[in-house]
């Protein structure tokens, strides 16, 4: 996916403009916090923690879109779009959004019987989720 702006993604019908809705952003941030906390629970099997961590990242990336006045189109591959858009919504560095996009692909592979992640992979993913959370919260605080 190679777009130079969020408006390019609107033109490509991957995103749509949506008025800022503080309650929607708050709900996404709360969801992300709960998912990340659950993902960090030591008693969870690594595949479960990994899946929850990816869901937390998706909620945060969705919140970043909403903060900028956009929302993904339901007909698009929303997960890919939302993670790749982090470069534009937050100015996220490529290693961050690319790691999260790759984690989402890995999560999809798990659904198809792919190899389970190790506990260390969950730890790395959760560190990226916390990094993303910091960027989103900085945007919220303006």
PDB file of N, CA and C in Angstrom, residues 27-133:
ATOM      1  N   UNK A  27     -14.076   5.304  23.778  1.00  0.00           N
ATOM      2  CA  UNK A  27     -14.420   3.876  23.826  1.00  0.00           C
ATOM      3  C   UNK A  27     -13.310   3.020  23.225  1.00  0.00           C
ATOM      4  N   UNK A  28     -12.713   3.474  22.131  1.00  0.00           N
ATOM      5  CA  UNK A  28     -11.610   2.725  21.519  1.00  0.00           C
ATOM      6  C   UNK A  28     -10.388   2.692  22.432  1.00  0.00           C
ATOM      7  N   UNK A  29     -10.086   3.808  23.081  1.00  0.00           N
ATOM      8  CA  UNK A  29      -8.949   3.841  24.001  1.00  0.00           C
ATOM      9  C   UNK A  29      -9.185   2.925  25.197  1.00  0.00           C
ATOM     10  N   UNK A  30     -10.397   2.909  25.702  1.00  0.00           N
ATOM     11  CA  UNK A  30     -10.719   2.023  26.822  1.00  0.00           C
ATOM     12  C   UNK A  30     -10.623   0.565  26.393  1.00  0.00           C
ATOM     13  N   UNK A  31     -11.150   0.258  25.214  1.00  0.00           N
ATOM     14  CA  UNK A  31     -11.069  -1.114  24.699  1.00  0.00           C
ATOM     15  C   UNK A  31      -9.610  -1.538  24.551  1.00  0.00           C
ATOM     16  N   UNK A  32      -8.797  -0.662  23.986  1.00  0.00           N
ATOM     17  CA  UNK A  32      -7.379  -0.979  23.797  1.00  0.00           C
ATOM     18  C   UNK A  32      -6.693  -1.246  25.131  1.00  0.00           C
ATOM     19  N   UNK A  33      -6.992  -0.438  26.137  1.00  0.00           N
ATOM     20  CA  UNK A  33      -6.374  -0.622  27.454  1.00  0.00           C
ATOM     21  C   UNK A  33      -6.756  -1.966  28.056  1.00  0.00           C
ATOM     22  N   UNK A  34      -8.022  -2.325  27.959  1.00  0.00           N
ATOM     23  CA  UNK A  34      -8.473  -3.616  28.502  1.00  0.00           C
ATOM     24  C   UNK A  34      -7.825  -4.781  27.755  1.00  0.00           C
ATOM     25  N   UNK A  35      -7.780  -4.683  26.434  1.00  0.00           N
ATOM     26  CA  UNK A  35      -7.181  -5.753  25.635  1.00  0.00           C
ATOM     27  C   UNK A  35      -5.685  -5.906  25.938  1.00  0.00           C
ATOM     28  N   UNK A  36      -4.984  -4.780  26.041  1.00  0.00           N
ATOM     29  CA  UNK A  36      -3.550  -4.843  26.330  1.00  0.00           C
ATOM     30  C   UNK A  36      -3.296  -5.425  27.717  1.00  0.00           C
ATOM     31  N   UNK A  37      -4.115  -5.026  28.692  1.00  0.00           N
ATOM     32  CA  UNK A  37      -3.967  -5.588  30.043  1.00  0.00           C
ATOM     33  C   UNK A  37      -4.207  -7.098  30.023  1.00  0.00           C
ATOM     34  N   UNK A  38      -5.249  -7.514  29.308  1.00  0.00           N
ATOM     35  CA  UNK A  38      -5.531  -8.951  29.219  1.00  0.00           C
ATOM     36  C   UNK A  38      -4.402  -9.688  28.505  1.00  0.00           C
ATOM     37  N   UNK A  39      -3.879  -9.103  27.441  1.00  0.00           N
ATOM     38  CA  UNK A  39      -2.798  -9.737  26.671  1.00  0.00           C
ATOM     39  C   UNK A  39      -1.556  -9.962  27.518  1.00  0.00           C
ATOM     40  N   UNK A  40      -1.349  -9.107  28.499  1.00  0.00           N
ATOM     41  CA  UNK A  40      -0.148  -9.188  29.343  1.00  0.00           C
ATOM     42  C   UNK A  40      -0.277 -10.220  30.463  1.00  0.00           C
ATOM     43  N   UNK A  41      -1.433 -10.820  30.619  1.00  0.00           N
ATOM     44  CA  UNK A  41      -1.630 -11.790  31.696  1.00  0.00           C
ATOM     45  C   UNK A  41      -0.751 -13.021  31.468  1.00  0.00           C
ATOM     46  N   UNK A  42       0.056 -13.341  32.450  1.00  0.00           N
ATOM     47  CA  UNK A  42       1.039 -14.418  32.335  1.00  0.00           C
ATOM     48  C   UNK A  42       0.396 -15.791  32.143  1.00  0.00           C
ATOM     49  N   UNK A  43      -0.820 -15.965  32.634  1.00  0.00           N
ATOM     50  CA  UNK A  43      -1.447 -17.283  32.535  1.00  0.00           C
ATOM     51  C   UNK A  43      -2.020 -17.578  31.153  1.00  0.00           C
ATOM     52  N   UNK A  44      -2.036 -16.605  30.282  1.00  0.00           N
ATOM     53  CA  UNK A  44      -2.536 -16.836  28.926  1.00  0.00           C
ATOM     54  C   UNK A  44      -1.494 -17.558  28.082  1.00  0.00           C
ATOM     55  N   UNK A  45      -1.968 -18.409  27.205  1.00  0.00           N
ATOM     56  CA  UNK A  45      -1.095 -19.038  26.217  1.00  0.00           C
ATOM     57  C   UNK A  45      -0.625 -17.953  25.247  1.00  0.00           C
ATOM     58  N   UNK A  46       0.606 -18.050  24.739  1.00  0.00           N
ATOM     59  CA  UNK A  46       1.108 -17.022  23.822  1.00  0.00           C
ATOM     60  C   UNK A  46       0.192 -16.704  22.636  1.00  0.00           C
ATOM     61  N   UNK A  47      -0.451 -17.684  21.994  1.00  0.00           N
ATOM     62  CA  UNK A  47      -1.331 -17.307  20.886  1.00  0.00           C
ATOM     63  C   UNK A  47      -2.488 -16.395  21.323  1.00  0.00           C
ATOM     64  N   UNK A  48      -3.022 -16.633  22.504  1.00  0.00           N
ATOM     65  CA  UNK A  48      -4.110 -15.795  23.004  1.00  0.00           C
ATOM     66  C   UNK A  48      -3.612 -14.393  23.321  1.00  0.00           C
ATOM     67  N   UNK A  49      -2.483 -14.292  24.005  1.00  0.00           N
ATOM     68  CA  UNK A  49      -1.904 -12.988  24.315  1.00  0.00           C
ATOM     69  C   UNK A  49      -1.558 -12.217  23.061  1.00  0.00           C
ATOM     70  N   UNK A  50      -1.043 -12.927  22.062  1.00  0.00           N
ATOM     71  CA  UNK A  50      -0.673 -12.289  20.805  1.00  0.00           C
ATOM     72  C   UNK A  50      -1.913 -11.733  20.106  1.00  0.00           C
ATOM     73  N   UNK A  51      -2.968 -12.531  20.025  1.00  0.00           N
ATOM     74  CA  UNK A  51      -4.200 -12.091  19.369  1.00  0.00           C
ATOM     75  C   UNK A  51      -4.802 -10.883  20.090  1.00  0.00           C
ATOM     76  N   UNK A  52      -4.806 -10.918  21.411  1.00  0.00           N
ATOM     77  CA  UNK A  52      -5.329  -9.785  22.177  1.00  0.00           C
ATOM     78  C   UNK A  52      -4.463  -8.540  21.979  1.00  0.00           C
ATOM     79  N   UNK A  53      -3.156  -8.723  21.902  1.00  0.00           N
ATOM     80  CA  UNK A  53      -2.259  -7.596  21.662  1.00  0.00           C
ATOM     81  C   UNK A  53      -2.507  -6.944  20.311  1.00  0.00           C
ATOM     82  N   UNK A  54      -2.738  -7.762  19.291  1.00  0.00           N
ATOM     83  CA  UNK A  54      -3.034  -7.217  17.961  1.00  0.00           C
ATOM     84  C   UNK A  54      -4.361  -6.470  17.990  1.00  0.00           C
ATOM     85  N   UNK A  55      -5.340  -7.009  18.688  1.00  0.00           N
ATOM     86  CA  UNK A  55      -6.638  -6.324  18.789  1.00  0.00           C
ATOM     87  C   UNK A  55      -6.492  -4.983  19.509  1.00  0.00           C
ATOM     88  N   UNK A  56      -5.633  -4.929  20.529  1.00  0.00           N
ATOM     89  CA  UNK A  56      -5.377  -3.664  21.229  1.00  0.00           C
ATOM     90  C   UNK A  56      -4.758  -2.652  20.266  1.00  0.00           C
ATOM     91  N   UNK A  57      -3.799  -3.106  19.474  1.00  0.00           N
ATOM     92  CA  UNK A  57      -3.162  -2.220  18.499  1.00  0.00           C
ATOM     93  C   UNK A  57      -4.170  -1.723  17.472  1.00  0.00           C
ATOM     94  N   UNK A  58      -5.062  -2.592  17.029  1.00  0.00           N
ATOM     95  CA  UNK A  58      -6.082  -2.202  16.051  1.00  0.00           C
ATOM     96  C   UNK A  58      -7.010  -1.139  16.640  1.00  0.00           C
ATOM     97  N   UNK A  59      -7.404  -1.311  17.896  1.00  0.00           N
ATOM     98  CA  UNK A  59      -8.266  -0.311  18.542  1.00  0.00           C
ATOM     99  C   UNK A  59      -7.551   1.039  18.635  1.00  0.00           C
ATOM    100  N   UNK A  60      -6.275   1.031  18.987  1.00  0.00           N
ATOM    101  CA  UNK A  60      -5.508   2.274  19.070  1.00  0.00           C
ATOM    102  C   UNK A  60      -5.356   2.926  17.701  1.00  0.00           C
ATOM    103  N   UNK A  61      -5.051   2.129  16.692  1.00  0.00           N
ATOM    104  CA  UNK A  61      -4.891   2.670  15.340  1.00  0.00           C
ATOM    105  C   UNK A  61      -6.223   3.224  14.826  1.00  0.00           C
ATOM    106  N   UNK A  62      -7.319   2.573  15.174  1.00  0.00           N
ATOM    107  CA  UNK A  62      -8.648   3.070  14.803  1.00  0.00           C
ATOM    108  C   UNK A  62      -8.937   4.393  15.506  1.00  0.00           C
ATOM    109  N   UNK A  63      -8.536   4.495  16.769  1.00  0.00           N
ATOM    110  CA  UNK A  63      -8.712   5.752  17.509  1.00  0.00           C
ATOM    111  C   UNK A  63      -7.925   6.878  16.846  1.00  0.00           C
ATOM    112  N   UNK A  64      -6.712   6.573  16.388  1.00  0.00           N
ATOM    113  CA  UNK A  64      -5.897   7.595  15.713  1.00  0.00           C
ATOM    114  C   UNK A  64      -6.598   8.097  14.453  1.00  0.00           C
ATOM    115  N   UNK A  65      -7.193   7.189  13.709  1.00  0.00           N
ATOM    116  CA  UNK A  65      -7.954   7.595  12.523  1.00  0.00           C
ATOM    117  C   UNK A  65      -9.111   8.510  12.904  1.00  0.00           C
ATOM    118  N   UNK A  66      -9.863   8.102  13.912  1.00  0.00           N
ATOM    119  CA  UNK A  66     -11.030   8.882  14.343  1.00  0.00           C
ATOM    120  C   UNK A  66     -10.617  10.266  14.843  1.00  0.00           C
ATOM    121  N   UNK A  67      -9.474  10.344  15.509  1.00  0.00           N
ATOM    122  CA  UNK A  67      -8.984  11.633  15.982  1.00  0.00           C
ATOM    123  C   UNK A  67      -8.680  12.588  14.829  1.00  0.00           C
ATOM    124  N   UNK A  68      -8.307  12.036  13.693  1.00  0.00           N
ATOM    125  CA  UNK A  68      -7.987  12.861  12.521  1.00  0.00           C
ATOM    126  C   UNK A  68      -9.207  13.112  11.640  1.00  0.00           C
ATOM    127  N   UNK A  69     -10.364  12.556  12.023  1.00  0.00           N
ATOM    128  CA  UNK A  69     -11.582  12.791  11.252  1.00  0.00           C
ATOM    129  C   UNK A  69     -11.798  11.807  10.122  1.00  0.00           C
ATOM    130  N   UNK A  70     -11.293  10.594  10.277  1.00  0.00           N
ATOM    131  CA  UNK A  70     -11.450   9.558   9.267  1.00  0.00           C
ATOM    132  C   UNK A  70     -11.930   8.261   9.921  1.00  0.00           C
ATOM    133  N   UNK A  71     -12.427   7.406   9.056  1.00  0.00           N
ATOM    134  CA  UNK A  71     -12.832   6.060   9.475  1.00  0.00           C
ATOM    135  C   UNK A  71     -12.626   5.137   8.282  1.00  0.00           C
ATOM    136  N   UNK A  72     -12.303   3.887   8.535  1.00  0.00           N
ATOM    137  CA  UNK A  72     -12.115   2.958   7.418  1.00  0.00           C
ATOM    138  C   UNK A  72     -13.460   2.628   6.780  1.00  0.00           C
ATOM    139  N   UNK A  73     -13.416   2.349   5.500  1.00  0.00           N
ATOM    140  CA  UNK A  73     -14.606   1.907   4.780  1.00  0.00           C
ATOM    141  C   UNK A  73     -14.847   0.437   5.120  1.00  0.00           C
ATOM    142  N   UNK A  74     -16.065   0.081   5.448  1.00  0.00           N
ATOM    143  CA  UNK A  74     -16.344  -1.312   5.807  1.00  0.00           C
ATOM    144  C   UNK A  74     -15.997  -2.310   4.708  1.00  0.00           C
ATOM    145  N   UNK A  75     -16.018  -1.878   3.460  1.00  0.00           N
ATOM    146  CA  UNK A  75     -15.759  -2.791   2.342  1.00  0.00           C
ATOM    147  C   UNK A  75     -14.277  -3.032   2.072  1.00  0.00           C
ATOM    148  N   UNK A  76     -13.390  -2.292   2.728  1.00  0.00           N
ATOM    149  CA  UNK A  76     -11.957  -2.427   2.461  1.00  0.00           C
ATOM    150  C   UNK A  76     -11.319  -3.441   3.413  1.00  0.00           C
ATOM    151  N   UNK A  77     -10.060  -3.745   3.179  1.00  0.00           N
ATOM    152  CA  UNK A  77      -9.301  -4.567   4.114  1.00  0.00           C
ATOM    153  C   UNK A  77      -8.888  -3.645   5.255  1.00  0.00           C
ATOM    154  N   UNK A  78      -9.827  -3.414   6.148  1.00  0.00           N
ATOM    155  CA  UNK A  78      -9.686  -2.368   7.166  1.00  0.00           C
ATOM    156  C   UNK A  78      -8.455  -2.531   8.031  1.00  0.00           C
ATOM    157  N   UNK A  79      -8.096  -3.735   8.372  1.00  0.00           N
ATOM    158  CA  UNK A  79      -6.971  -3.925   9.276  1.00  0.00           C
ATOM    159  C   UNK A  79      -5.686  -3.433   8.626  1.00  0.00           C
ATOM    160  N   UNK A  80      -5.457  -3.797   7.390  1.00  0.00           N
ATOM    161  CA  UNK A  80      -4.258  -3.352   6.679  1.00  0.00           C
ATOM    162  C   UNK A  80      -4.249  -1.838   6.549  1.00  0.00           C
ATOM    163  N   UNK A  81      -5.360  -1.273   6.153  1.00  0.00           N
ATOM    164  CA  UNK A  81      -5.460   0.175   5.962  1.00  0.00           C
ATOM    165  C   UNK A  81      -5.186   0.923   7.264  1.00  0.00           C
ATOM    166  N   UNK A  82      -5.793   0.471   8.342  1.00  0.00           N
ATOM    167  CA  UNK A  82      -5.656   1.168   9.620  1.00  0.00           C
ATOM    168  C   UNK A  82      -4.206   1.158  10.101  1.00  0.00           C
ATOM    169  N   UNK A  83      -3.522   0.033   9.972  1.00  0.00           N
ATOM    170  CA  UNK A  83      -2.127  -0.019  10.421  1.00  0.00           C
ATOM    171  C   UNK A  83      -1.221   0.799   9.502  1.00  0.00           C
ATOM    172  N   UNK A  84      -1.414   0.716   8.204  1.00  0.00           N
ATOM    173  CA  UNK A  84      -0.578   1.486   7.282  1.00  0.00           C
ATOM    174  C   UNK A  84      -0.842   2.984   7.408  1.00  0.00           C
ATOM    175  N   UNK A  85      -2.051   3.361   7.767  1.00  0.00           N
ATOM    176  CA  UNK A  85      -2.393   4.783   7.913  1.00  0.00           C
ATOM    177  C   UNK A  85      -1.705   5.423   9.117  1.00  0.00           C
ATOM    178  N   UNK A  86      -1.152   4.632  10.014  1.00  0.00           N
ATOM    179  CA  UNK A  86      -0.478   5.207  11.184  1.00  0.00           C
ATOM    180  C   UNK A  86       0.643   6.166  10.803  1.00  0.00           C
ATOM    181  N   UNK A  87       1.237   5.957   9.657  1.00  0.00           N
ATOM    182  CA  UNK A  87       2.277   6.881   9.188  1.00  0.00           C
ATOM    183  C   UNK A  87       1.699   8.278   8.999  1.00  0.00           C
ATOM    184  N   UNK A  88       0.414   8.352   8.650  1.00  0.00           N
ATOM    185  CA  UNK A  88      -0.230   9.634   8.392  1.00  0.00           C
ATOM    186  C   UNK A  88      -1.019  10.152   9.591  1.00  0.00           C
ATOM    187  N   UNK A  89      -1.649   9.260  10.345  1.00  0.00           N
ATOM    188  CA  UNK A  89      -2.465   9.714  11.470  1.00  0.00           C
ATOM    189  C   UNK A  89      -1.618  10.180  12.634  1.00  0.00           C
ATOM    190  N   UNK A  90      -0.482   9.512  12.852  1.00  0.00           N
ATOM    191  CA  UNK A  90       0.361   9.831  14.006  1.00  0.00           C
ATOM    192  C   UNK A  90       1.787  10.195  13.637  1.00  0.00           C
ATOM    193  N   UNK A  91       2.124  10.093  12.360  1.00  0.00           N
ATOM    194  CA  UNK A  91       3.518  10.245  11.979  1.00  0.00           C
ATOM    195  C   UNK A  91       4.358   9.121  12.557  1.00  0.00           C
ATOM    196  N   UNK A  92       3.718   7.961  12.739  1.00  0.00           N
ATOM    197  CA  UNK A  92       4.397   6.814  13.348  1.00  0.00           C
ATOM    198  C   UNK A  92       5.566   6.381  12.469  1.00  0.00           C
ATOM    199  N   UNK A  93       6.687   6.052  13.090  1.00  0.00           N
ATOM    200  CA  UNK A  93       7.825   5.589  12.298  1.00  0.00           C
ATOM    201  C   UNK A  93       7.513   4.258  11.625  1.00  0.00           C
ATOM    202  N   UNK A  94       8.101   4.056  10.473  1.00  0.00           N
ATOM    203  CA  UNK A  94       7.858   2.840   9.705  1.00  0.00           C
ATOM    204  C   UNK A  94       8.074   1.568  10.528  1.00  0.00           C
ATOM    205  N   UNK A  95       9.134   1.459  11.332  1.00  0.00           N
ATOM    206  CA  UNK A  95       9.288   0.210  12.092  1.00  0.00           C
ATOM    207  C   UNK A  95       8.097  -0.100  13.010  1.00  0.00           C
ATOM    208  N   UNK A  96       7.447   0.938  13.530  1.00  0.00           N
ATOM    209  CA  UNK A  96       6.305   0.704  14.409  1.00  0.00           C
ATOM    210  C   UNK A  96       5.105   0.197  13.632  1.00  0.00           C
ATOM    211  N   UNK A  97       4.669   0.952  12.624  1.00  0.00           N
ATOM    212  CA  UNK A  97       3.454   0.516  11.930  1.00  0.00           C
ATOM    213  C   UNK A  97       3.687  -0.751  11.131  1.00  0.00           C
ATOM    214  N   UNK A  98       4.891  -0.940  10.606  1.00  0.00           N
ATOM    215  CA  UNK A  98       5.179  -2.161   9.849  1.00  0.00           C
ATOM    216  C   UNK A  98       5.184  -3.387  10.769  1.00  0.00           C
ATOM    217  N   UNK A  99       5.699  -3.226  11.971  1.00  0.00           N
ATOM    218  CA  UNK A  99       5.686  -4.323  12.948  1.00  0.00           C
ATOM    219  C   UNK A  99       4.257  -4.689  13.313  1.00  0.00           C
ATOM    220  N   UNK A 100       3.416  -3.693  13.514  1.00  0.00           N
ATOM    221  CA  UNK A 100       2.023  -3.960  13.868  1.00  0.00           C
ATOM    222  C   UNK A 100       1.261  -4.593  12.703  1.00  0.00           C
ATOM    223  N   UNK A 101       1.514  -4.128  11.491  1.00  0.00           N
ATOM    224  CA  UNK A 101       0.870  -4.725  10.322  1.00  0.00           C
ATOM    225  C   UNK A 101       1.308  -6.179  10.153  1.00  0.00           C
ATOM    226  N   UNK A 102       2.594  -6.441  10.372  1.00  0.00           N
ATOM    227  CA  UNK A 102       3.094  -7.817  10.274  1.00  0.00           C
ATOM    228  C   UNK A 102       2.502  -8.700  11.374  1.00  0.00           C
ATOM    229  N   UNK A 103       2.335  -8.137  12.561  1.00  0.00           N
ATOM    230  CA  UNK A 103       1.721  -8.890  13.660  1.00  0.00           C
ATOM    231  C   UNK A 103       0.281  -9.241  13.317  1.00  0.00           C
ATOM    232  N   UNK A 104      -0.420  -8.325  12.672  1.00  0.00           N
ATOM    233  CA  UNK A 104      -1.792  -8.614  12.271  1.00  0.00           C
ATOM    234  C   UNK A 104      -1.833  -9.740  11.242  1.00  0.00           C
ATOM    235  N   UNK A 105      -0.899  -9.728  10.315  1.00  0.00           N
ATOM    236  CA  UNK A 105      -0.818 -10.828   9.337  1.00  0.00           C
ATOM    237  C   UNK A 105      -0.516 -12.147  10.044  1.00  0.00           C
ATOM    238  N   UNK A 106       0.365 -12.082  11.022  1.00  0.00           N
ATOM    239  CA  UNK A 106       0.702 -13.281  11.796  1.00  0.00           C
ATOM    240  C   UNK A 106      -0.519 -13.788  12.551  1.00  0.00           C
ATOM    241  N   UNK A 107      -1.310 -12.855  13.100  1.00  0.00           N
ATOM    242  CA  UNK A 107      -2.542 -13.246  13.794  1.00  0.00           C
ATOM    243  C   UNK A 107      -3.491 -13.955  12.839  1.00  0.00           C
ATOM    244  N   UNK A 108      -3.610 -13.446  11.622  1.00  0.00           N
ATOM    245  CA  UNK A 108      -4.465 -14.084  10.624  1.00  0.00           C
ATOM    246  C   UNK A 108      -3.951 -15.484  10.294  1.00  0.00           C
ATOM    247  N   UNK A 109      -2.633 -15.646  10.229  1.00  0.00           N
ATOM    248  CA  UNK A 109      -2.049 -16.972   9.989  1.00  0.00           C
ATOM    249  C   UNK A 109      -2.385 -17.944  11.119  1.00  0.00           C
ATOM    250  N   UNK A 110      -2.432 -17.435  12.344  1.00  0.00           N
ATOM    251  CA  UNK A 110      -2.806 -18.286  13.477  1.00  0.00           C
ATOM    252  C   UNK A 110      -4.215 -18.833  13.290  1.00  0.00           C
ATOM    253  N   UNK A 111      -5.104 -18.007  12.754  1.00  0.00           N
ATOM    254  CA  UNK A 111      -6.473 -18.443  12.504  1.00  0.00           C
ATOM    255  C   UNK A 111      -6.536 -19.572  11.479  1.00  0.00           C
ATOM    256  N   UNK A 112      -5.511 -19.662  10.654  1.00  0.00           N
ATOM    257  CA  UNK A 112      -5.443 -20.688   9.619  1.00  0.00           C
ATOM    258  C   UNK A 112      -4.538 -21.849  10.019  1.00  0.00           C
ATOM    259  N   UNK A 113      -4.153 -21.908  11.283  1.00  0.00           N
ATOM    260  CA  UNK A 113      -3.323 -23.011  11.760  1.00  0.00           C
ATOM    261  C   UNK A 113      -1.838 -22.761  11.685  1.00  0.00           C
ATOM    262  N   UNK A 114      -1.426 -21.518  11.555  1.00  0.00           N
ATOM    263  CA  UNK A 114      -0.008 -21.184  11.488  1.00  0.00           C
ATOM    264  C   UNK A 114       0.696 -21.434  12.814  1.00  0.00           C
ATOM    265  N   UNK A 115       2.006 -21.350  12.779  1.00  0.00           N
ATOM    266  CA  UNK A 115       2.823 -21.599  13.970  1.00  0.00           C
ATOM    267  C   UNK A 115       2.503 -20.594  15.071  1.00  0.00           C
ATOM    268  N   UNK A 116       2.428 -21.104  16.274  1.00  0.00           N
ATOM    269  CA  UNK A 116       2.112 -20.267  17.437  1.00  0.00           C
ATOM    270  C   UNK A 116       3.294 -19.360  17.780  1.00  0.00           C
ATOM    271  N   UNK A 117       3.006 -18.133  18.191  1.00  0.00           N
ATOM    272  CA  UNK A 117       4.097 -17.241  18.617  1.00  0.00           C
ATOM    273  C   UNK A 117       4.647 -17.696  19.967  1.00  0.00           C
ATOM    274  N   UNK A 118       5.885 -17.370  20.185  1.00  0.00           N
ATOM    275  CA  UNK A 118       6.518 -17.635  21.479  1.00  0.00           C
ATOM    276  C   UNK A 118       6.161 -16.500  22.437  1.00  0.00           C
ATOM    277  N   UNK A 119       6.327 -16.764  23.726  1.00  0.00           N
ATOM    278  CA  UNK A 119       6.026 -15.752  24.742  1.00  0.00           C
ATOM    279  C   UNK A 119       6.814 -14.464  24.482  1.00  0.00           C
ATOM    280  N   UNK A 120       8.042 -14.583  24.012  1.00  0.00           N
ATOM    281  CA  UNK A 120       8.857 -13.405  23.727  1.00  0.00           C
ATOM    282  C   UNK A 120       8.254 -12.521  22.643  1.00  0.00           C
ATOM    283  N   UNK A 121       7.576 -13.130  21.687  1.00  0.00           N
ATOM    284  CA  UNK A 121       6.927 -12.352  20.632  1.00  0.00           C
ATOM    285  C   UNK A 121       5.775 -11.529  21.193  1.00  0.00           C
ATOM    286  N   UNK A 122       5.079 -12.086  22.170  1.00  0.00           N
ATOM    287  CA  UNK A 122       3.995 -11.349  22.813  1.00  0.00           C
ATOM    288  C   UNK A 122       4.569 -10.142  23.549  1.00  0.00           C
ATOM    289  N   UNK A 123       5.676 -10.335  24.219  1.00  0.00           N
ATOM    290  CA  UNK A 123       6.324  -9.239  24.955  1.00  0.00           C
ATOM    291  C   UNK A 123       6.731  -8.119  24.004  1.00  0.00           C
ATOM    292  N   UNK A 124       7.307  -8.477  22.874  1.00  0.00           N
ATOM    293  CA  UNK A 124       7.724  -7.479  21.880  1.00  0.00           C
ATOM    294  C   UNK A 124       6.505  -6.753  21.323  1.00  0.00           C
ATOM    295  N   UNK A 125       5.455  -7.502  21.002  1.00  0.00           N
ATOM    296  CA  UNK A 125       4.238  -6.889  20.484  1.00  0.00           C
ATOM    297  C   UNK A 125       3.648  -5.908  21.494  1.00  0.00           C
ATOM    298  N   UNK A 126       3.597  -6.310  22.749  1.00  0.00           N
ATOM    299  CA  UNK A 126       3.014  -5.428  23.766  1.00  0.00           C
ATOM    300  C   UNK A 126       3.844  -4.161  23.966  1.00  0.00           C
ATOM    301  N   UNK A 127       5.142  -4.252  23.776  1.00  0.00           N
ATOM    302  CA  UNK A 127       5.974  -3.046  23.841  1.00  0.00           C
ATOM    303  C   UNK A 127       5.599  -2.087  22.708  1.00  0.00           C
ATOM    304  N   UNK A 128       5.335  -2.631  21.518  1.00  0.00           N
ATOM    305  CA  UNK A 128       4.918  -1.792  20.385  1.00  0.00           C
ATOM    306  C   UNK A 128       3.518  -1.205  20.632  1.00  0.00           C
ATOM    307  N   UNK A 129       2.644  -1.988  21.262  1.00  0.00           N
ATOM    308  CA  UNK A 129       1.303  -1.492  21.596  1.00  0.00           C
ATOM    309  C   UNK A 129       1.423  -0.318  22.558  1.00  0.00           C
ATOM    310  N   UNK A 130       2.278  -0.423  23.554  1.00  0.00           N
ATOM    311  CA  UNK A 130       2.468   0.684  24.509  1.00  0.00           C
ATOM    312  C   UNK A 130       3.061   1.910  23.810  1.00  0.00           C
ATOM    313  N   UNK A 131       3.971   1.680  22.870  1.00  0.00           N
ATOM    314  CA  UNK A 131       4.543   2.793  22.095  1.00  0.00           C
ATOM    315  C   UNK A 131       3.434   3.487  21.290  1.00  0.00           C
ATOM    316  N   UNK A 132       2.581   2.699  20.658  1.00  0.00           N
ATOM    317  CA  UNK A 132       1.463   3.257  19.905  1.00  0.00           C
ATOM    318  C   UNK A 132       0.505   3.994  20.830  1.00  0.00           C
ATOM    319  N   UNK A 133       0.233   3.422  21.986  1.00  0.00           N
ATOM    320  CA  UNK A 133      -0.655   4.071  22.947  1.00  0.00           C
ATOM    321  C   UNK A 133      -0.120   5.444  23.349  1.00  0.00           C
TER     322      UNK A 133
END
